[in-house]
Amino acid sequence: MESYLDRYPRNFEPLAVFLRWASQRGIAERIHPVPSPYAIPYTAYPIDTYRAWMHRFATDETIRLRTRICGLLAGISGRPSTTIAGLTTASIIDDTDGMQLRLGATPFQLPPPLPALIRRQLATPRRWDTESTWIFPSKLRAGEHVHASRFTTELQHLNCGLVELRGAALLNLAATMPVAPLCDLTGASPNVAARWQTVAASAYAQYPAIRPRAEPDHSISVRSRANE
């Protein structure tokens, strides 16, 4: 698999989806990947490229709304498109203190402009889907959410790699958070999170954190958890 991903790095997401499916069906043994010979993951955007994409997703109104939301969420949380595509309104906590998103056990505060973009997405008329709670309902599959591959394809059309964007986010988070909250936010296993922290400490120790400037006292945000 490492040899395959070296040749086709853009196929990381569909391969991960397939392996999860095979594991859930009980037709795949536990896989122990060979340690990478590289000190720095080649699947992470350089800092300048990462910043440029995050700025573009935040400001470029010519990009499809759902694509902007996916890019920002992936670039902040390091989560794959499969998680983002399956988000529901139950994952959103929207009140006078701002908007929080629950990806793991603890919700975290969403920085601007994500709250406004998500509200626009939820307010978009969806005559084909009036009952489901999906944030991204599918027009082709009644009652289902948009397939995760649609996000990957839409980002590829912009020449943005979702794998590289997530890699940059993971480096950012791993440099600023302990293992436990890092696993909760990103969905990574403790072993994977520890490996990202090792890389972040050696190569991206000064990686800029994308965090809200202030949080309400009763919430636990990415910033507050990083200081635990």
PDB file of C-alpha atoms in Angstrom:
ATOM      1  CA  MET A   1       0.000   0.000   0.000  1.00  0.00           C
ATOM      2  CA  GLU A   2       2.830   2.420   0.727  1.00  0.00           C
ATOM      3  CA  SER A   3       4.300   1.699  -2.699  1.00  0.00           C
ATOM      4  CA  TYR A   4       0.899   2.319  -4.286  1.00  0.00           C
ATOM      5  CA  LEU A   5       0.387   5.612  -2.413  1.00  0.00           C
ATOM      6  CA  ASP A   6       3.881   6.746  -3.359  1.00  0.00           C
ATOM      7  CA  ARG A   7       2.802   6.475  -7.001  1.00  0.00           C
ATOM      8  CA  TYR A   8      -0.805   7.646  -6.546  1.00  0.00           C
ATOM      9  CA  PRO A   9      -0.943   9.939  -3.474  1.00  0.00           C
ATOM     10  CA  ARG A  10      -4.293  11.426  -4.543  1.00  0.00           C
ATOM     11  CA  ASN A  11      -5.922   8.018  -4.042  1.00  0.00           C
ATOM     12  CA  PHE A  12      -5.352   8.130  -0.292  1.00  0.00           C
ATOM     13  CA  GLU A  13      -8.972   8.991   0.551  1.00  0.00           C
ATOM     14  CA  PRO A  14     -10.729   6.297  -1.549  1.00  0.00           C
ATOM     15  CA  LEU A  15      -8.202   3.716  -0.353  1.00  0.00           C
ATOM     16  CA  ALA A  16      -8.909   4.650   3.275  1.00  0.00           C
ATOM     17  CA  VAL A  17     -12.655   4.367   2.651  1.00  0.00           C
ATOM     18  CA  PHE A  18     -12.188   0.933   1.084  1.00  0.00           C
ATOM     19  CA  LEU A  19     -10.039  -0.328   3.955  1.00  0.00           C
ATOM     20  CA  ARG A  20     -12.576   0.864   6.530  1.00  0.00           C
ATOM     21  CA  TRP A  21     -15.334  -0.870   4.566  1.00  0.00           C
ATOM     22  CA  ALA A  22     -13.317  -4.092   4.364  1.00  0.00           C
ATOM     23  CA  SER A  23     -12.604  -3.959   8.084  1.00  0.00           C
ATOM     24  CA  GLN A  24     -16.254  -3.352   8.979  1.00  0.00           C
ATOM     25  CA  ARG A  25     -17.288  -6.339   6.853  1.00  0.00           C
ATOM     26  CA  GLY A  26     -14.719  -8.562   8.572  1.00  0.00           C
ATOM     27  CA  ILE A  27     -12.910  -9.409   5.325  1.00  0.00           C
ATOM     28  CA  ALA A  28      -9.592  -7.696   6.123  1.00  0.00           C
ATOM     29  CA  GLU A  29      -7.020  -8.518   8.768  1.00  0.00           C
ATOM     30  CA  ARG A  30      -5.533  -5.793  10.958  1.00  0.00           C
ATOM     31  CA  ILE A  31      -2.971  -3.931   8.914  1.00  0.00           C
ATOM     32  CA  HIS A  32       0.410  -2.837  10.292  1.00  0.00           C
ATOM     33  CA  PRO A  33       1.817  -0.210   7.904  1.00  0.00           C
ATOM     34  CA  VAL A  34       5.549  -0.079   7.298  1.00  0.00           C
ATOM     35  CA  PRO A  35       7.068   3.017   8.988  1.00  0.00           C
ATOM     36  CA  SER A  36       7.691   5.799   6.511  1.00  0.00           C
ATOM     37  CA  PRO A  37      11.380   6.433   5.684  1.00  0.00           C
ATOM     38  CA  TYR A  38      10.644  10.148   5.389  1.00  0.00           C
ATOM     39  CA  ALA A  39      11.044  12.540   8.327  1.00  0.00           C
ATOM     40  CA  ILE A  40       8.390  14.919   7.001  1.00  0.00           C
ATOM     41  CA  PRO A  41       5.147  13.614   5.450  1.00  0.00           C
ATOM     42  CA  TYR A  42       5.048  14.584   1.774  1.00  0.00           C
ATOM     43  CA  THR A  43       1.262  14.721   2.073  1.00  0.00           C
ATOM     44  CA  ALA A  44       1.300  18.057   3.948  1.00  0.00           C
ATOM     45  CA  TYR A  45       1.179  21.413   2.206  1.00  0.00           C
ATOM     46  CA  PRO A  46       3.982  23.874   2.989  1.00  0.00           C
ATOM     47  CA  ILE A  47       2.896  26.620   5.350  1.00  0.00           C
ATOM     48  CA  ASP A  48       2.563  29.315   2.667  1.00  0.00           C
ATOM     49  CA  THR A  49       0.437  27.085   0.442  1.00  0.00           C
ATOM     50  CA  TYR A  50      -1.698  26.058   3.402  1.00  0.00           C
ATOM     51  CA  ARG A  51      -2.287  29.677   4.404  1.00  0.00           C
ATOM     52  CA  ALA A  52      -3.154  30.630   0.831  1.00  0.00           C
ATOM     53  CA  TRP A  53      -5.786  27.890   0.525  1.00  0.00           C
ATOM     54  CA  MET A  54      -7.360  28.692   3.870  1.00  0.00           C
ATOM     55  CA  HIS A  55      -7.554  32.379   2.923  1.00  0.00           C
ATOM     56  CA  ARG A  56      -9.101  31.515  -0.430  1.00  0.00           C
ATOM     57  CA  PHE A  57     -11.749  29.246   1.101  1.00  0.00           C
ATOM     58  CA  ALA A  58     -12.575  31.987   3.587  1.00  0.00           C
ATOM     59  CA  THR A  59     -12.950  34.785   1.022  1.00  0.00           C
ATOM     60  CA  ASP A  60     -13.494  33.469  -2.523  1.00  0.00           C
ATOM     61  CA  GLU A  61     -17.209  33.702  -3.329  1.00  0.00           C
ATOM     62  CA  THR A  62     -16.680  32.064  -6.732  1.00  0.00           C
ATOM     63  CA  ILE A  63     -16.025  28.692  -5.061  1.00  0.00           C
ATOM     64  CA  ARG A  64     -19.035  26.499  -4.391  1.00  0.00           C
ATOM     65  CA  LEU A  65     -20.327  27.017  -0.858  1.00  0.00           C
ATOM     66  CA  ARG A  66     -20.116  23.391   0.262  1.00  0.00           C
ATOM     67  CA  THR A  67     -16.575  23.145  -1.156  1.00  0.00           C
ATOM     68  CA  ARG A  68     -15.491  26.170   0.861  1.00  0.00           C
ATOM     69  CA  ILE A  69     -16.958  24.676   4.034  1.00  0.00           C
ATOM     70  CA  CYS A  70     -15.284  21.329   3.400  1.00  0.00           C
ATOM     71  CA  GLY A  71     -11.909  22.957   2.737  1.00  0.00           C
ATOM     72  CA  LEU A  72     -12.073  25.058   5.888  1.00  0.00           C
ATOM     73  CA  LEU A  73     -13.226  22.186   8.110  1.00  0.00           C
ATOM     74  CA  ALA A  74     -10.571  19.840   6.727  1.00  0.00           C
ATOM     75  CA  GLY A  75      -7.933  22.536   7.115  1.00  0.00           C
ATOM     76  CA  ILE A  76      -8.893  23.236  10.725  1.00  0.00           C
ATOM     77  CA  SER A  77      -9.774  19.802  12.105  1.00  0.00           C
ATOM     78  CA  GLY A  78      -7.778  17.458   9.859  1.00  0.00           C
ATOM     79  CA  ARG A  79     -10.904  15.349   9.369  1.00  0.00           C
ATOM     80  CA  PRO A  80     -11.488  13.413   6.100  1.00  0.00           C
ATOM     81  CA  SER A  81     -14.229  14.172   3.601  1.00  0.00           C
ATOM     82  CA  THR A  82     -16.169  11.112   4.801  1.00  0.00           C
ATOM     83  CA  THR A  83     -16.667  12.757   8.204  1.00  0.00           C
ATOM     84  CA  ILE A  84     -17.513  16.163   6.767  1.00  0.00           C
ATOM     85  CA  ALA A  85     -19.997  14.768   4.245  1.00  0.00           C
ATOM     86  CA  GLY A  86     -21.857  12.932   7.021  1.00  0.00           C
ATOM     87  CA  LEU A  87     -22.340  15.910   9.325  1.00  0.00           C
ATOM     88  CA  THR A  88     -25.879  16.591  10.557  1.00  0.00           C
ATOM     89  CA  THR A  89     -27.551  19.508  12.287  1.00  0.00           C
ATOM     90  CA  ALA A  90     -27.129  17.574  15.548  1.00  0.00           C
ATOM     91  CA  SER A  91     -23.382  18.234  15.224  1.00  0.00           C
ATOM     92  CA  ILE A  92     -23.971  22.006  15.286  1.00  0.00           C
ATOM     93  CA  ILE A  93     -24.395  24.085  18.451  1.00  0.00           C
ATOM     94  CA  ASP A  94     -25.467  27.545  17.315  1.00  0.00           C
ATOM     95  CA  ASP A  95     -26.287  30.152  19.982  1.00  0.00           C
ATOM     96  CA  THR A  96     -25.554  33.733  20.966  1.00  0.00           C
ATOM     97  CA  ASP A  97     -21.992  32.804  21.939  1.00  0.00           C
ATOM     98  CA  GLY A  98     -21.194  31.633  18.418  1.00  0.00           C
ATOM     99  CA  MET A  99     -21.181  28.278  16.669  1.00  0.00           C
ATOM    100  CA  GLN A 100     -19.585  25.077  17.903  1.00  0.00           C
ATOM    101  CA  LEU A 101     -19.091  21.825  16.044  1.00  0.00           C
ATOM    102  CA  ARG A 102     -19.083  18.399  17.674  1.00  0.00           C
ATOM    103  CA  LEU A 103     -16.762  15.976  15.891  1.00  0.00           C
ATOM    104  CA  GLY A 104     -15.641  14.043  18.935  1.00  0.00           C
ATOM    105  CA  ALA A 105     -16.690  14.009  22.572  1.00  0.00           C
ATOM    106  CA  THR A 106     -16.045  17.723  23.063  1.00  0.00           C
ATOM    107  CA  PRO A 107     -17.389  20.454  20.746  1.00  0.00           C
ATOM    108  CA  PHE A 108     -15.025  23.183  19.586  1.00  0.00           C
ATOM    109  CA  GLN A 109     -15.611  26.787  18.585  1.00  0.00           C
ATOM    110  CA  LEU A 110     -15.693  27.499  14.850  1.00  0.00           C
ATOM    111  CA  PRO A 111     -13.738  30.585  13.786  1.00  0.00           C
ATOM    112  CA  PRO A 112     -15.103  33.030  11.208  1.00  0.00           C
ATOM    113  CA  PRO A 113     -16.234  32.773   8.499  1.00  0.00           C
ATOM    114  CA  LEU A 114     -17.363  29.167   9.061  1.00  0.00           C
ATOM    115  CA  PRO A 115     -20.459  29.949  11.175  1.00  0.00           C
ATOM    116  CA  ALA A 116     -21.805  32.300   8.505  1.00  0.00           C
ATOM    117  CA  LEU A 117     -21.031  29.842   5.708  1.00  0.00           C
ATOM    118  CA  ILE A 118     -22.723  26.941   7.511  1.00  0.00           C
ATOM    119  CA  ARG A 119     -25.792  29.063   8.224  1.00  0.00           C
ATOM    120  CA  ARG A 120     -25.984  29.900   4.523  1.00  0.00           C
ATOM    121  CA  GLN A 121     -25.706  26.209   3.677  1.00  0.00           C
ATOM    122  CA  LEU A 122     -28.522  25.302   6.065  1.00  0.00           C
ATOM    123  CA  ALA A 123     -30.709  28.140   4.747  1.00  0.00           C
ATOM    124  CA  THR A 124     -30.327  27.034   1.127  1.00  0.00           C
ATOM    125  CA  PRO A 125     -33.690  25.761  -0.252  1.00  0.00           C
ATOM    126  CA  ARG A 126     -33.661  21.975  -0.584  1.00  0.00           C
ATOM    127  CA  ARG A 127     -36.933  21.001  -2.195  1.00  0.00           C
ATOM    128  CA  TRP A 128     -35.607  17.514  -2.892  1.00  0.00           C
ATOM    129  CA  ASP A 129     -34.886  16.915   0.810  1.00  0.00           C
ATOM    130  CA  THR A 130     -37.172  18.505   3.391  1.00  0.00           C
ATOM    131  CA  GLU A 131     -36.977  15.990   6.241  1.00  0.00           C
ATOM    132  CA  SER A 132     -33.398  14.792   6.703  1.00  0.00           C
ATOM    133  CA  THR A 133     -30.931  16.532   9.014  1.00  0.00           C
ATOM    134  CA  TRP A 134     -27.899  16.260   6.735  1.00  0.00           C
ATOM    135  CA  ILE A 135     -25.946  19.479   6.345  1.00  0.00           C
ATOM    136  CA  PHE A 136     -25.044  18.362   2.821  1.00  0.00           C
ATOM    137  CA  PRO A 137     -28.049  16.390   1.498  1.00  0.00           C
ATOM    138  CA  SER A 138     -27.673  14.591  -1.810  1.00  0.00           C
ATOM    139  CA  LYS A 139     -29.764  15.542  -4.822  1.00  0.00           C
ATOM    140  CA  LEU A 140     -29.155  12.130  -6.405  1.00  0.00           C
ATOM    141  CA  ARG A 141     -29.797   9.820  -3.443  1.00  0.00           C
ATOM    142  CA  ALA A 142     -33.018  10.607  -1.630  1.00  0.00           C
ATOM    143  CA  GLY A 143     -32.549  10.875   2.113  1.00  0.00           C
ATOM    144  CA  GLU A 144     -28.768  10.446   1.903  1.00  0.00           C
ATOM    145  CA  HIS A 145     -25.907  12.881   2.249  1.00  0.00           C
ATOM    146  CA  VAL A 146     -23.564  13.956  -0.535  1.00  0.00           C
ATOM    147  CA  HIS A 147     -20.969  11.284  -1.252  1.00  0.00           C
ATOM    148  CA  ALA A 148     -17.558  12.133   0.190  1.00  0.00           C
ATOM    149  CA  SER A 149     -15.911  11.674  -3.198  1.00  0.00           C
ATOM    150  CA  ARG A 150     -17.787  14.750  -4.446  1.00  0.00           C
ATOM    151  CA  PHE A 151     -15.823  16.967  -2.054  1.00  0.00           C
ATOM    152  CA  THR A 152     -12.525  15.409  -3.103  1.00  0.00           C
ATOM    153  CA  THR A 153     -13.379  15.886  -6.780  1.00  0.00           C
ATOM    154  CA  GLU A 154     -14.497  19.490  -6.315  1.00  0.00           C
ATOM    155  CA  LEU A 155     -11.273  20.337  -4.496  1.00  0.00           C
ATOM    156  CA  GLN A 156      -9.208  18.603  -7.168  1.00  0.00           C
ATOM    157  CA  HIS A 157     -10.886  20.773  -9.812  1.00  0.00           C
ATOM    158  CA  LEU A 158      -9.432  23.735  -7.892  1.00  0.00           C
ATOM    159  CA  ASN A 159      -6.028  21.988  -7.862  1.00  0.00           C
ATOM    160  CA  CYS A 160      -6.308  21.606  -4.095  1.00  0.00           C
ATOM    161  CA  GLY A 161      -5.342  18.269  -2.569  1.00  0.00           C
ATOM    162  CA  LEU A 162      -7.518  17.281   0.380  1.00  0.00           C
ATOM    163  CA  VAL A 163      -4.842  14.915   1.694  1.00  0.00           C
ATOM    164  CA  GLU A 164      -2.213  17.674   1.689  1.00  0.00           C
ATOM    165  CA  LEU A 165      -4.640  20.128   3.292  1.00  0.00           C
ATOM    166  CA  ARG A 166      -5.477  17.673   6.071  1.00  0.00           C
ATOM    167  CA  GLY A 167      -1.789  16.915   6.558  1.00  0.00           C
ATOM    168  CA  ALA A 168      -1.043  20.585   7.130  1.00  0.00           C
ATOM    169  CA  ALA A 169      -3.919  20.791   9.618  1.00  0.00           C
ATOM    170  CA  LEU A 170      -2.644  17.749  11.501  1.00  0.00           C
ATOM    171  CA  LEU A 171       0.822  19.266  11.747  1.00  0.00           C
ATOM    172  CA  ASN A 172      -0.680  22.486  13.068  1.00  0.00           C
ATOM    173  CA  LEU A 173      -2.791  20.710  15.664  1.00  0.00           C
ATOM    174  CA  ALA A 174      -0.102  18.218  16.674  1.00  0.00           C
ATOM    175  CA  ALA A 175       2.258  21.103  17.438  1.00  0.00           C
ATOM    176  CA  THR A 176      -0.222  22.750  19.808  1.00  0.00           C
ATOM    177  CA  MET A 177      -2.326  20.027  21.457  1.00  0.00           C
ATOM    178  CA  PRO A 178      -1.789  17.047  23.805  1.00  0.00           C
ATOM    179  CA  VAL A 179      -2.521  13.574  22.471  1.00  0.00           C
ATOM    180  CA  ALA A 180      -5.963  13.101  24.078  1.00  0.00           C
ATOM    181  CA  PRO A 181      -7.677  16.219  22.690  1.00  0.00           C
ATOM    182  CA  LEU A 182      -5.813  15.762  19.401  1.00  0.00           C
ATOM    183  CA  CYS A 183      -7.360  12.295  19.023  1.00  0.00           C
ATOM    184  CA  ASP A 184     -10.802  13.613  19.970  1.00  0.00           C
ATOM    185  CA  LEU A 185     -10.718  16.464  17.455  1.00  0.00           C
ATOM    186  CA  THR A 186      -9.102  14.683  14.506  1.00  0.00           C
ATOM    187  CA  GLY A 187     -10.360  11.135  15.045  1.00  0.00           C
ATOM    188  CA  ALA A 188      -6.780   9.814  14.921  1.00  0.00           C
ATOM    189  CA  SER A 189      -5.690   6.868  17.034  1.00  0.00           C
ATOM    190  CA  PRO A 190      -3.229   7.577  19.891  1.00  0.00           C
ATOM    191  CA  ASN A 191      -0.382   5.963  17.945  1.00  0.00           C
ATOM    192  CA  VAL A 192      -1.077   8.027  14.831  1.00  0.00           C
ATOM    193  CA  ALA A 193      -1.455  11.207  16.892  1.00  0.00           C
ATOM    194  CA  ALA A 194       1.856  10.532  18.641  1.00  0.00           C
ATOM    195  CA  ARG A 195       3.619  10.101  15.286  1.00  0.00           C
ATOM    196  CA  TRP A 196       2.205  13.421  14.050  1.00  0.00           C
ATOM    197  CA  GLN A 197       3.410  15.100  17.244  1.00  0.00           C
ATOM    198  CA  THR A 198       6.907  13.735  16.665  1.00  0.00           C
ATOM    199  CA  VAL A 199       6.982  15.145  13.153  1.00  0.00           C
ATOM    200  CA  ALA A 200       5.440  18.443  14.242  1.00  0.00           C
ATOM    201  CA  ALA A 201       7.973  18.901  17.036  1.00  0.00           C
ATOM    202  CA  SER A 202      10.905  18.449  14.660  1.00  0.00           C
ATOM    203  CA  ALA A 203       9.683  20.205  11.534  1.00  0.00           C
ATOM    204  CA  TYR A 204       6.737  22.450  12.343  1.00  0.00           C
ATOM    205  CA  ALA A 205       7.276  23.568  15.921  1.00  0.00           C
ATOM    206  CA  GLN A 206       6.314  27.130  14.965  1.00  0.00           C
ATOM    207  CA  TYR A 207       3.343  26.152  12.810  1.00  0.00           C
ATOM    208  CA  PRO A 208       0.629  28.831  13.250  1.00  0.00           C
ATOM    209  CA  ALA A 209      -2.461  27.626  15.055  1.00  0.00           C
ATOM    210  CA  ILE A 210      -5.869  28.409  13.593  1.00  0.00           C
ATOM    211  CA  ARG A 211      -7.867  29.107  16.727  1.00  0.00           C
ATOM    212  CA  PRO A 212     -10.607  31.513  17.784  1.00  0.00           C
ATOM    213  CA  ARG A 213      -9.448  34.633  19.604  1.00  0.00           C
ATOM    214  CA  ALA A 214     -11.849  34.179  22.500  1.00  0.00           C
ATOM    215  CA  GLU A 215     -14.177  31.507  23.779  1.00  0.00           C
ATOM    216  CA  PRO A 216     -17.063  31.519  26.256  1.00  0.00           C
ATOM    217  CA  ASP A 217     -16.128  30.234  29.690  1.00  0.00           C
ATOM    218  CA  HIS A 218     -18.532  27.280  29.568  1.00  0.00           C
ATOM    219  CA  SER A 219     -17.096  25.815  26.355  1.00  0.00           C
ATOM    220  CA  ILE A 220     -13.907  23.982  25.585  1.00  0.00           C
ATOM    221  CA  SER A 221     -12.352  25.112  22.325  1.00  0.00           C
ATOM    222  CA  VAL A 222      -9.310  24.035  20.374  1.00  0.00           C
ATOM    223  CA  ARG A 223      -7.344  26.761  22.093  1.00  0.00           C
ATOM    224  CA  SER A 224      -8.343  25.934  25.667  1.00  0.00           C
ATOM    225  CA  ARG A 225      -7.788  22.241  25.162  1.00  0.00           C
ATOM    226  CA  ALA A 226      -4.341  22.912  23.762  1.00  0.00           C
ATOM    227  CA  ASN A 227      -3.356  24.463  27.077  1.00  0.00           C
ATOM    228  CA  GLU A 228      -4.488  21.544  29.221  1.00  0.00           C
TER     229      GLU A 228
END
